[in-house]
Short mmCIF file of N, CA and C in Angstrom, two decimals:
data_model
loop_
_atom_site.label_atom_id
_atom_site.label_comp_id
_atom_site.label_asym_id
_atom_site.label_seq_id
_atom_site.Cartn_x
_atom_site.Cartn_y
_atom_site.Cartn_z
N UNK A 1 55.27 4.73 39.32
CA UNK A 1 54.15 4.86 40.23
C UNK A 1 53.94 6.31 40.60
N UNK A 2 54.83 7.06 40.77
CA UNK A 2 54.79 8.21 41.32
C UNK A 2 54.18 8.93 39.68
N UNK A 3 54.70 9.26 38.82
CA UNK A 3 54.06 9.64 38.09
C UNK A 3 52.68 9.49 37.76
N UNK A 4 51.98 8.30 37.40
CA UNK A 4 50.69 7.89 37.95
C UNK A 4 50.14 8.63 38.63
N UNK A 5 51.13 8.56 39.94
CA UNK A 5 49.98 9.46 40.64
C UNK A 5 49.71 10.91 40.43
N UNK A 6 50.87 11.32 40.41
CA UNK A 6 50.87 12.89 39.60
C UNK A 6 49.92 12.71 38.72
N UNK A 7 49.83 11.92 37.42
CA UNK A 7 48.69 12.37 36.29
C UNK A 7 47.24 12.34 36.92
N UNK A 8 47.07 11.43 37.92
CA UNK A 8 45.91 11.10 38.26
C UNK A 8 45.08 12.14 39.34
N UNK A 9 46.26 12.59 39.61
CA UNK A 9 46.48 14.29 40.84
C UNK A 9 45.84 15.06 39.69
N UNK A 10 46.27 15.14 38.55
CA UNK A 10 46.20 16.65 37.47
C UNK A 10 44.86 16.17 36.83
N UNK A 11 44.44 15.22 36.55
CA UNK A 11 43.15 14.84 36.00
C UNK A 11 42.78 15.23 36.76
N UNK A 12 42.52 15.13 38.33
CA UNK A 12 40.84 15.30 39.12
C UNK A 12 40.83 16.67 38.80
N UNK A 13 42.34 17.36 39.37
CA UNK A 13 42.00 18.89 39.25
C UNK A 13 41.51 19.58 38.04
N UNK A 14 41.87 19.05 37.32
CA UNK A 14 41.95 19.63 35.80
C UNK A 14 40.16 19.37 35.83
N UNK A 15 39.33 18.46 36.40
CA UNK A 15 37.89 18.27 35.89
C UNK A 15 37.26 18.65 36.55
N UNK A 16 37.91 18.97 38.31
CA UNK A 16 37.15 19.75 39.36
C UNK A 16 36.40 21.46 39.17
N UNK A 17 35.62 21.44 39.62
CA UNK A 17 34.09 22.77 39.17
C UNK A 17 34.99 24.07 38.81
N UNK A 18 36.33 24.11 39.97
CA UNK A 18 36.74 25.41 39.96
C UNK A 18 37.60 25.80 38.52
N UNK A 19 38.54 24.57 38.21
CA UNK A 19 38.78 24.53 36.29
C UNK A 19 38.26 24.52 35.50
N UNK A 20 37.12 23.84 35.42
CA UNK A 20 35.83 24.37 34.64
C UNK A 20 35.57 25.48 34.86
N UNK A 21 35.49 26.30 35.51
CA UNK A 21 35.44 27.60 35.46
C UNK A 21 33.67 28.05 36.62
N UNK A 22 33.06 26.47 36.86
CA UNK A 22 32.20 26.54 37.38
C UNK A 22 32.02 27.59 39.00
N UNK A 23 32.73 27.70 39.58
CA UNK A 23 33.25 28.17 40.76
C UNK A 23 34.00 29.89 40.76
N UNK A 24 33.32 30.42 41.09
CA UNK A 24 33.70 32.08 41.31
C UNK A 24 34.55 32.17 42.90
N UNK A 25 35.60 31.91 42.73
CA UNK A 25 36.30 32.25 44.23
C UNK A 25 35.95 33.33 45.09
N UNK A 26 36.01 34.51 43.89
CA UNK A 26 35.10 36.00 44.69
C UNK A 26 33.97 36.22 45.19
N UNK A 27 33.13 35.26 44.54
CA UNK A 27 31.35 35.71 45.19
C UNK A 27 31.16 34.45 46.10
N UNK A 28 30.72 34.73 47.22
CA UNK A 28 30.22 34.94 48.26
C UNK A 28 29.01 33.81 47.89
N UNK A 29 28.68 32.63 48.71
CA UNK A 29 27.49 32.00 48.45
C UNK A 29 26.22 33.15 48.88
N UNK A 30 25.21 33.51 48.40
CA UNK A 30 24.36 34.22 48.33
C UNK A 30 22.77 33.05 49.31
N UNK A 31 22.98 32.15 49.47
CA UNK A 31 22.15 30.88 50.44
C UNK A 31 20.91 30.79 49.82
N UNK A 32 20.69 30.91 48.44
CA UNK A 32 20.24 30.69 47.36
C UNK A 32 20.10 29.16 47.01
N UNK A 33 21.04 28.60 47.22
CA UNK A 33 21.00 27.54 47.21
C UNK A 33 21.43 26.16 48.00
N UNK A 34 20.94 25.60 48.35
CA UNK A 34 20.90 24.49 49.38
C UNK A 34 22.30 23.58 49.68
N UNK A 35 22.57 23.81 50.31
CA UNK A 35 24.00 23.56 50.71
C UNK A 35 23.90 21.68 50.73
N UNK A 36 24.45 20.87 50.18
CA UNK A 36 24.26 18.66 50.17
C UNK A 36 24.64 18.57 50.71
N UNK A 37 26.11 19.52 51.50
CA UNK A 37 27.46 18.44 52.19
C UNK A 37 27.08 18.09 53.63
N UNK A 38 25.24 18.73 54.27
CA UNK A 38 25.51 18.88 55.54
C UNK A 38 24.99 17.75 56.53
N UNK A 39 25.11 16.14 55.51
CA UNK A 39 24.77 15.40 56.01
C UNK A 39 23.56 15.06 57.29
N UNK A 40 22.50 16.32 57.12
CA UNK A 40 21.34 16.02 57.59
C UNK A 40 20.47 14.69 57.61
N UNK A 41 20.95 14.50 56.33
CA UNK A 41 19.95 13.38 55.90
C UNK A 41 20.35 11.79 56.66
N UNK A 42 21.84 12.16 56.96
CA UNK A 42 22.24 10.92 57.84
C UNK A 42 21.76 11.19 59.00
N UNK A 43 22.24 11.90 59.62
CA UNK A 43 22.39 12.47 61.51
C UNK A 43 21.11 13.38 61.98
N UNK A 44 20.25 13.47 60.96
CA UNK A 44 19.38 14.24 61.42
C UNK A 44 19.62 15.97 61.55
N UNK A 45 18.59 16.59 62.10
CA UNK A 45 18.73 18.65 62.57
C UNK A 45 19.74 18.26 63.10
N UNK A 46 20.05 19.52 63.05
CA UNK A 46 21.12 20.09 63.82
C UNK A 46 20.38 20.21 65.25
N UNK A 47 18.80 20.54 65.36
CA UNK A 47 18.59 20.23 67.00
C UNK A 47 18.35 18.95 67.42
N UNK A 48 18.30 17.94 66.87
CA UNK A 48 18.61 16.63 66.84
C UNK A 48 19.67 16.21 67.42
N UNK A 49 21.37 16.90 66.66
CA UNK A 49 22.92 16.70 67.25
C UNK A 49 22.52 17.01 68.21
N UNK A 50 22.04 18.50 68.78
CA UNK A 50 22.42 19.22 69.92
C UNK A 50 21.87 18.71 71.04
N UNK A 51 20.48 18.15 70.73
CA UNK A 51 20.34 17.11 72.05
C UNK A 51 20.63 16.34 72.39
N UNK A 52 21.16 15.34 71.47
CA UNK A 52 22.22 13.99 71.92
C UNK A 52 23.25 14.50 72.50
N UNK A 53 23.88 15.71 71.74
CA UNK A 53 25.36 16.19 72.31
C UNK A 53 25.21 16.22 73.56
N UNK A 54 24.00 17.07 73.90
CA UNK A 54 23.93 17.52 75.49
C UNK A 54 23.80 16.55 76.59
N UNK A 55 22.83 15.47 75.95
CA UNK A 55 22.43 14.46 76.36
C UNK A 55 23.96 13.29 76.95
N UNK A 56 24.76 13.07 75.86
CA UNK A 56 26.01 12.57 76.00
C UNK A 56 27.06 13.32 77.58
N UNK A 57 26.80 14.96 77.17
CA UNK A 57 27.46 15.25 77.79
C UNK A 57 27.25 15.64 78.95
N UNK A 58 25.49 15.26 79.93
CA UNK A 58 25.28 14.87 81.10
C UNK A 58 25.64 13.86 81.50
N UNK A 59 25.53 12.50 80.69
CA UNK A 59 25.98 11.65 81.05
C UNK A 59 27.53 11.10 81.31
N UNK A 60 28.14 12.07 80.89
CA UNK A 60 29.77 12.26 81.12
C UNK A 60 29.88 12.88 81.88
N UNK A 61 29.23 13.90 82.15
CA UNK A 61 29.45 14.70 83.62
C UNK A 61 28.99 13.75 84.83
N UNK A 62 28.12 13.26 84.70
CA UNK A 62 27.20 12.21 86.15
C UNK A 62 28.40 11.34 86.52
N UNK A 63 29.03 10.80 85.53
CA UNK A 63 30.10 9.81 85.29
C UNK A 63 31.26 10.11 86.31
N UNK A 64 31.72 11.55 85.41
CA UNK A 64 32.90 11.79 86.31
C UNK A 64 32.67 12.38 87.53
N UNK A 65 31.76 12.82 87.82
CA UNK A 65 31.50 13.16 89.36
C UNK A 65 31.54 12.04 90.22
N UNK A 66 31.57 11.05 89.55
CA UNK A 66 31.72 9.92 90.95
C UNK A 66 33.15 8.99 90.57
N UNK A 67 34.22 9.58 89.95
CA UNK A 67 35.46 9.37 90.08
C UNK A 67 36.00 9.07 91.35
N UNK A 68 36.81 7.75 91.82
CA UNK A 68 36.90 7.93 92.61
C UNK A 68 36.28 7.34 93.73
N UNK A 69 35.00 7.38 93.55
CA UNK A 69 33.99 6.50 94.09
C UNK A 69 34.56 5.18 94.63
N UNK A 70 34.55 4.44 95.83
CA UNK A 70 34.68 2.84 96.32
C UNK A 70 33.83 2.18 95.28
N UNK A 71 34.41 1.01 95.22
CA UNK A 71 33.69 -0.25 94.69
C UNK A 71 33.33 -1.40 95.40
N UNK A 72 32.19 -1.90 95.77
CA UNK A 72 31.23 -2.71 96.44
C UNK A 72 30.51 -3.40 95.66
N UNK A 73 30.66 -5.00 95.80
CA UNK A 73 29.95 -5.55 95.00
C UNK A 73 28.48 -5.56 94.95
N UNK A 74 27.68 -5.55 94.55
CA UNK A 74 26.19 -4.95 94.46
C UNK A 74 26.09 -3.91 94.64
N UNK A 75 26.75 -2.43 94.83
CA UNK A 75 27.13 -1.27 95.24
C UNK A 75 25.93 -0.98 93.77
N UNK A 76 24.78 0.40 94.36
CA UNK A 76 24.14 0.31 93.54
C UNK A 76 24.03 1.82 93.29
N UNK A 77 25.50 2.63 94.25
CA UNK A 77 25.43 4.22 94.43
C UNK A 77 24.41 4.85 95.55
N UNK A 78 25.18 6.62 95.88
CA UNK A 78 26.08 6.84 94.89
C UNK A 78 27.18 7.30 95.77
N UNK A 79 27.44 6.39 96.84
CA UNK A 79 28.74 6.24 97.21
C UNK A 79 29.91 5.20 97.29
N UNK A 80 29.23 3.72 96.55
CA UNK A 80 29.78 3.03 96.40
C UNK A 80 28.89 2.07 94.82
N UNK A 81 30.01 1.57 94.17
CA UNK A 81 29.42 0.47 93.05
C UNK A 81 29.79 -0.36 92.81
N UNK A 82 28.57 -1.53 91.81
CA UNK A 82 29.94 -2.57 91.21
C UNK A 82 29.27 -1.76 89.52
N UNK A 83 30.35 -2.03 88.91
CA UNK A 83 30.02 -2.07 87.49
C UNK A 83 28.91 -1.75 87.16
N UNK A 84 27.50 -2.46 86.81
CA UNK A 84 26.46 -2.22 86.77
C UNK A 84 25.77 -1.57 87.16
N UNK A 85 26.08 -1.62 88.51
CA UNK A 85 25.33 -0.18 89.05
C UNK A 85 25.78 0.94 88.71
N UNK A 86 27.10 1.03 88.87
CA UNK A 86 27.59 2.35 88.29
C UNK A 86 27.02 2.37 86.91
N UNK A 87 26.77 2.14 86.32
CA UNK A 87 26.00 2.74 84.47
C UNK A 87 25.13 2.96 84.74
N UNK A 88 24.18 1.63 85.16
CA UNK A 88 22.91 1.91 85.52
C UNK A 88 22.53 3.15 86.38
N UNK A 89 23.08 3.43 87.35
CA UNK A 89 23.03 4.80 88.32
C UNK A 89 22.97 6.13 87.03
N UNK A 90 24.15 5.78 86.57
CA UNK A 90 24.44 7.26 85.74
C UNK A 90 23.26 7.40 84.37
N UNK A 91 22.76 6.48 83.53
CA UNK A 91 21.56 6.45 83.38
C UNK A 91 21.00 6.78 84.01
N UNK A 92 20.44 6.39 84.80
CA UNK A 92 18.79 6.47 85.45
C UNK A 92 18.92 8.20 85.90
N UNK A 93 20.10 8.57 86.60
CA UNK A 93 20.53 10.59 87.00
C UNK A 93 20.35 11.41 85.76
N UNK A 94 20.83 10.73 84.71
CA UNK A 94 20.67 11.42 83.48
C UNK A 94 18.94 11.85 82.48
N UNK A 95 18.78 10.20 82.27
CA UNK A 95 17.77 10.22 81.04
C UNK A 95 16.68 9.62 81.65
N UNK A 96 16.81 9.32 82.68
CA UNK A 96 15.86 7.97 83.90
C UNK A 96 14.85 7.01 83.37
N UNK A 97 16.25 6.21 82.45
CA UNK A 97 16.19 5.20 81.80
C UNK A 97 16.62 4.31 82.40
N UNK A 98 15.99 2.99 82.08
CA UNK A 98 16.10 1.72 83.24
C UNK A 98 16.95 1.34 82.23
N UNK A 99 18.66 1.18 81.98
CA UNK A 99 19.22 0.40 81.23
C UNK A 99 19.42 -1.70 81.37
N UNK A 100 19.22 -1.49 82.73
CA UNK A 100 19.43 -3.36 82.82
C UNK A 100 19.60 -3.08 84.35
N UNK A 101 19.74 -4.13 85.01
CA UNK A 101 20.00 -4.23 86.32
C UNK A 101 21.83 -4.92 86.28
N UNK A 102 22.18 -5.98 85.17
CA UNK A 102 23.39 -6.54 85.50
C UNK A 102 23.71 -6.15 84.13
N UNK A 103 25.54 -6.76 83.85
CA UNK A 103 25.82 -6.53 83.04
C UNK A 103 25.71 -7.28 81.59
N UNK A 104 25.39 -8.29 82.13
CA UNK A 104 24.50 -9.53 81.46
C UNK A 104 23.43 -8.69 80.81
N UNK A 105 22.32 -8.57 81.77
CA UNK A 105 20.94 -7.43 80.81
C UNK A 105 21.43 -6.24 80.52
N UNK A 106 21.95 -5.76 80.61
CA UNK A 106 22.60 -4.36 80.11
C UNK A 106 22.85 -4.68 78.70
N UNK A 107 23.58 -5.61 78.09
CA UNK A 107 24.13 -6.34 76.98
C UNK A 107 23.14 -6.72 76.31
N UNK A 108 21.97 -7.64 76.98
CA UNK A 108 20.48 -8.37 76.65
C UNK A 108 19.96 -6.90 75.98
N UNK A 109 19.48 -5.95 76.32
CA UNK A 109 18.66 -4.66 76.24
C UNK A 109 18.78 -3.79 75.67
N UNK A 110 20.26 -3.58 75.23
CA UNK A 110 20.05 -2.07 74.72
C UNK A 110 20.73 -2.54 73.20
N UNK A 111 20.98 -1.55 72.37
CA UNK A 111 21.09 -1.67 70.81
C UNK A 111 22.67 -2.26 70.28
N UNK A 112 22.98 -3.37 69.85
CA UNK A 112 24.06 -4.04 69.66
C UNK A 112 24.48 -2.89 68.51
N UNK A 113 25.74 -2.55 68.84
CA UNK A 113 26.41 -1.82 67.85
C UNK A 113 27.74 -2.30 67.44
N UNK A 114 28.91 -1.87 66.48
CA UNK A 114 30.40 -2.45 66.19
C UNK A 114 31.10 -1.44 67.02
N UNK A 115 32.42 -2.17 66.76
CA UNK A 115 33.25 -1.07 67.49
C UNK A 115 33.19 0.03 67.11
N UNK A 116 33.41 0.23 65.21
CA UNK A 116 33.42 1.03 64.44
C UNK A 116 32.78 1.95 64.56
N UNK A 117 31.27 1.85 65.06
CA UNK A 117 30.33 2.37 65.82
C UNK A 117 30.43 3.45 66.98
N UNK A 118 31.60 2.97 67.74
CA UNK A 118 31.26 3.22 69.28
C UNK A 118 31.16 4.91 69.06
N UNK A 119 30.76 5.25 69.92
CA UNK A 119 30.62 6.87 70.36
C UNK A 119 30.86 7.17 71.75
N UNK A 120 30.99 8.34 72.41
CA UNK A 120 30.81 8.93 73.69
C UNK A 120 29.93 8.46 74.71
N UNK A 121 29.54 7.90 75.66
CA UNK A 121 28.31 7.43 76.22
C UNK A 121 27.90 5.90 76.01
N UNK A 122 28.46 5.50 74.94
CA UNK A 122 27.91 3.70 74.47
C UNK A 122 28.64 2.66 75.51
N UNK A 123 28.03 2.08 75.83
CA UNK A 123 27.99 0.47 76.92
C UNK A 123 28.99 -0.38 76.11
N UNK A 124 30.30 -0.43 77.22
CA UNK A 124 31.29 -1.57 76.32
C UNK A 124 31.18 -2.53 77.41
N UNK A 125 31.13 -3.79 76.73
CA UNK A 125 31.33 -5.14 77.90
C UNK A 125 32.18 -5.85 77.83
N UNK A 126 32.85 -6.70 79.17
CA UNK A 126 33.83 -7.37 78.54
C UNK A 126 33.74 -8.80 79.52
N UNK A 127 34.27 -9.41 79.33
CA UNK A 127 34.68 -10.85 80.42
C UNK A 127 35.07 -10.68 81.61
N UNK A 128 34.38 -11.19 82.28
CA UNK A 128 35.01 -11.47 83.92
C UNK A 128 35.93 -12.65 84.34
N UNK A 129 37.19 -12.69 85.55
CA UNK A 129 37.32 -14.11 85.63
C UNK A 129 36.19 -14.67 85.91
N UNK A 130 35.20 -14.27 86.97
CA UNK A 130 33.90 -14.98 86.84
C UNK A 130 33.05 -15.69 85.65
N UNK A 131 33.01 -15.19 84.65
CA UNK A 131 32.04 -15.09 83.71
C UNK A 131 32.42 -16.19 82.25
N UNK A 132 33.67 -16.59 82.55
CA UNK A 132 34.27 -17.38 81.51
C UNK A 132 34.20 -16.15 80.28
N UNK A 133 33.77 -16.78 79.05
CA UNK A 133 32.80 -16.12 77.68
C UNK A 133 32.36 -15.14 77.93
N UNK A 134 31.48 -15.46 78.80
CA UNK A 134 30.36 -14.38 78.70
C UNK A 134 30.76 -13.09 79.40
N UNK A 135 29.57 -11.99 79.11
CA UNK A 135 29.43 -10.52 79.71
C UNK A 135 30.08 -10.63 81.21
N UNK A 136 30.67 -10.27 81.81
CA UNK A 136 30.71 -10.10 83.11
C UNK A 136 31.32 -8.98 83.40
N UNK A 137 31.49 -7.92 82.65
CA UNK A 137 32.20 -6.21 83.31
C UNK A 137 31.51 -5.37 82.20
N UNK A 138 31.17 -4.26 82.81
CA UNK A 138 30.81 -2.68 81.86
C UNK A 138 31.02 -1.96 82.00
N UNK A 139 31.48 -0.73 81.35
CA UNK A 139 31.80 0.20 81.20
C UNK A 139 31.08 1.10 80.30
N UNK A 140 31.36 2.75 80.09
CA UNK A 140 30.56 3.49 79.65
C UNK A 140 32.00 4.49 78.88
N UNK A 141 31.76 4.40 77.32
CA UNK A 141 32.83 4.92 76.68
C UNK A 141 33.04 6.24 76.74
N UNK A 142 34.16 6.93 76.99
CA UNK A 142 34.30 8.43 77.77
C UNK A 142 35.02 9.04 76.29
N UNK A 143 35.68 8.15 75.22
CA UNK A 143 36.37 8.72 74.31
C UNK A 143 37.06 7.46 73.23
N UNK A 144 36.73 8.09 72.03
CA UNK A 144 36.79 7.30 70.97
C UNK A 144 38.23 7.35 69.69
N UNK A 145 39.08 6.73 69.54
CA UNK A 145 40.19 7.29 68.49
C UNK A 145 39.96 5.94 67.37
N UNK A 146 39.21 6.78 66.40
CA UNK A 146 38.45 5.64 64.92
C UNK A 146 39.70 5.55 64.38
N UNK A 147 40.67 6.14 64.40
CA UNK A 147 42.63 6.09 63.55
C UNK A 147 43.18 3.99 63.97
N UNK A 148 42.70 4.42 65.44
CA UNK A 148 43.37 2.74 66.18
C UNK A 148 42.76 1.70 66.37
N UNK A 149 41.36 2.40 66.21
CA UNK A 149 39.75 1.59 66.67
C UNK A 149 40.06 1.28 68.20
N UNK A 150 40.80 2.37 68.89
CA UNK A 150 40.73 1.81 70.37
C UNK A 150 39.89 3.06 71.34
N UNK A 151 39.39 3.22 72.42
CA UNK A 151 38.22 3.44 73.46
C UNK A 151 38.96 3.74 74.21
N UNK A 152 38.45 4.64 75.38
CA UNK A 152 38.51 4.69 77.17
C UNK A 152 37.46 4.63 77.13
N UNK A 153 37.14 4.10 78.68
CA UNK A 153 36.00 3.93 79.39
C UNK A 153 36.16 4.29 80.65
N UNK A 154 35.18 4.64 81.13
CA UNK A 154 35.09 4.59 83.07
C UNK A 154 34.03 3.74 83.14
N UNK A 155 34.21 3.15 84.37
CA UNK A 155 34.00 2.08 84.90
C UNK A 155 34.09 2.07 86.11
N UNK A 156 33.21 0.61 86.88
CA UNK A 156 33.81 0.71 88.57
C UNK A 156 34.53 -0.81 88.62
N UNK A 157 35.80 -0.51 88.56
CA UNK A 157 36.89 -1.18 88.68
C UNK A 157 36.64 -2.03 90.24
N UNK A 158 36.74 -3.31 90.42
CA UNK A 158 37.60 -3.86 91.43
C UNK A 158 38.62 -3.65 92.41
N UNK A 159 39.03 -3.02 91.72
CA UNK A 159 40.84 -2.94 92.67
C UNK A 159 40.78 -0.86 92.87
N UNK A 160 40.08 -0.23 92.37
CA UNK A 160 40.23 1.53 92.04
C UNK A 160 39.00 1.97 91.94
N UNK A 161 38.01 1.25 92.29
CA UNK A 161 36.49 2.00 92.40
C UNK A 161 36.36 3.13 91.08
N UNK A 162 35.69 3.90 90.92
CA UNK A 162 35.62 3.89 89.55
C UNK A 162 36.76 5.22 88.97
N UNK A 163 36.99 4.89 87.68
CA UNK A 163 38.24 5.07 87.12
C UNK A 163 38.06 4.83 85.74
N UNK A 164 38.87 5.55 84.91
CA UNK A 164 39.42 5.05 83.29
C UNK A 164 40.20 4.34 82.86
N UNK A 165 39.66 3.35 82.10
CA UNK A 165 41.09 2.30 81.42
C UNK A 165 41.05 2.71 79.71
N UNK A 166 41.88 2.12 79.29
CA UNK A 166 41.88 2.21 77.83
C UNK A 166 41.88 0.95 77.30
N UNK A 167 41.24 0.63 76.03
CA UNK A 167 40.62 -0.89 75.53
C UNK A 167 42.51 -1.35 75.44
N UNK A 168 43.40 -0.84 74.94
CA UNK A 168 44.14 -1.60 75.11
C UNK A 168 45.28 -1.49 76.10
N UNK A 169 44.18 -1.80 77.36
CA UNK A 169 45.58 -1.90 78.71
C UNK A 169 44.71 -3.84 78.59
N UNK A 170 46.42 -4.37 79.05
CA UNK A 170 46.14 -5.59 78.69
C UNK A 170 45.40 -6.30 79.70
N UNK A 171 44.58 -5.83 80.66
CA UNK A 171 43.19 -6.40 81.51
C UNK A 171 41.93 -6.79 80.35
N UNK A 172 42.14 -5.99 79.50
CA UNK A 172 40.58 -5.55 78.85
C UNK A 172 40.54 -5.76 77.30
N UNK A 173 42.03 -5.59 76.60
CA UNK A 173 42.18 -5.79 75.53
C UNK A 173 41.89 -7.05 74.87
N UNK A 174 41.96 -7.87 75.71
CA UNK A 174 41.78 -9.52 75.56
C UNK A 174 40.26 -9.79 75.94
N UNK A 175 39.91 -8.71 76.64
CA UNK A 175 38.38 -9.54 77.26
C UNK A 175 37.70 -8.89 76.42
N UNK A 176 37.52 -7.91 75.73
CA UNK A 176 36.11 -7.43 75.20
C UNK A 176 35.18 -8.18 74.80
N UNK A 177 34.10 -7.96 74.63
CA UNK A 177 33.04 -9.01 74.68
C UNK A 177 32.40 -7.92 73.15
N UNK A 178 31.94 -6.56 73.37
CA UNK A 178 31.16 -6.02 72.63
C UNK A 178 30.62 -4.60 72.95
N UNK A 179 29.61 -4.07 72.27
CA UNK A 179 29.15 -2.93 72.98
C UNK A 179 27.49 -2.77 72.50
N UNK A 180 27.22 -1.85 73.36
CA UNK A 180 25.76 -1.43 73.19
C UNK A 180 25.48 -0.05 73.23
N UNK A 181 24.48 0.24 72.89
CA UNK A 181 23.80 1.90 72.88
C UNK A 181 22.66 2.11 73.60
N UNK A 182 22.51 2.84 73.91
CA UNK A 182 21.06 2.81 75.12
C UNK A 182 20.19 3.76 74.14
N UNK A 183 19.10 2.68 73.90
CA UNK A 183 17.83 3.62 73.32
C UNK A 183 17.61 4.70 74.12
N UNK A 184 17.44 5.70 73.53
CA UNK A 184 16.48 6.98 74.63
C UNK A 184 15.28 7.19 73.90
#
């Protein structure tokens, strides 16, 4: 097996541009020619990234400024929340976008995505004891590790008003329900 792989190591190299001789290590791309690798064509400009980036990263700032914050059920900010309001609040400060009123329409409304998916800013939902099945908690994803497929979120917690958990502290690991993206 190991050999295998060695030959199969020395083939790519042996056919790659720079053994062919295609590739000048010394010269300098001259921007002559159009660079493929820069995945524009997926993600869009680069001023495209930079406004989502920024965009993401108001909405992470709105977020953590109310760390800390009490939790009140119907709490709709911005000194106290439940769940819903807290997203919804930090939306509406940010992009003053009506994401949902509960966490139920929050889920109903905005763009069903996979985990695989998730990003910075995306709507995770999960089960309530209330809620049986269904939606009954949300959160807003603060950080993503695609290696474990596991999340943090902040959220306005019950018991810690709002705060970060990680998808697998065992409150949440069991409840996930799903996630969403908020059109802008």
């Amino acid at each position: 097996m190991k050999k295998l792989f060695i030959f199969a190591l020395m083939l790519m190299l042996s056919m790659s541009d720079f053994a062919l001789g295609k590739v000048n290590p010394d010269q300098a791309p001259d921007g002559s020619e159009e660079e493929i690798g820069n995945f524009d064509f997926i993600y869009g400009t680069h001023d495209d990234l930079n406004e989502a980036f920024e965009k993401t990263e108001m909405i992470m700032s709105e977020a953590f400024s109310h760390m800390g914050a009490r939790y009140r059920s119907g709490g709709k900010g911005p000194t106290a929340f439940d769940c819903s309001g807290f997203t919804s609040y930090v939306y509406k400060q940010q992009t003053d976008l009506f994401i949902g009123a509960s966490s139920r329409d929050q889920y109903a409304r905005n763009i069903p995505i996979t985990r695989e998916e998730l990003q910075s800013g995306d709507l995770v939902f999960f089960t309530s004891p209330r809620s049986g099945r269904g939606v009954g908690h949300v959160g807003i994803v603060v950080d993503v590790d695609p290696i474990s497929n596991t999340f943090t979120f902040i959220h306005a917690s019950t018991n810690n008003g709002i705060t970060i958990n990680s998808s697998t502290d065992s409150g949440y690991a069991r409840r996930y329900v799903g996630a969403r993206r908020v059109q802008q």
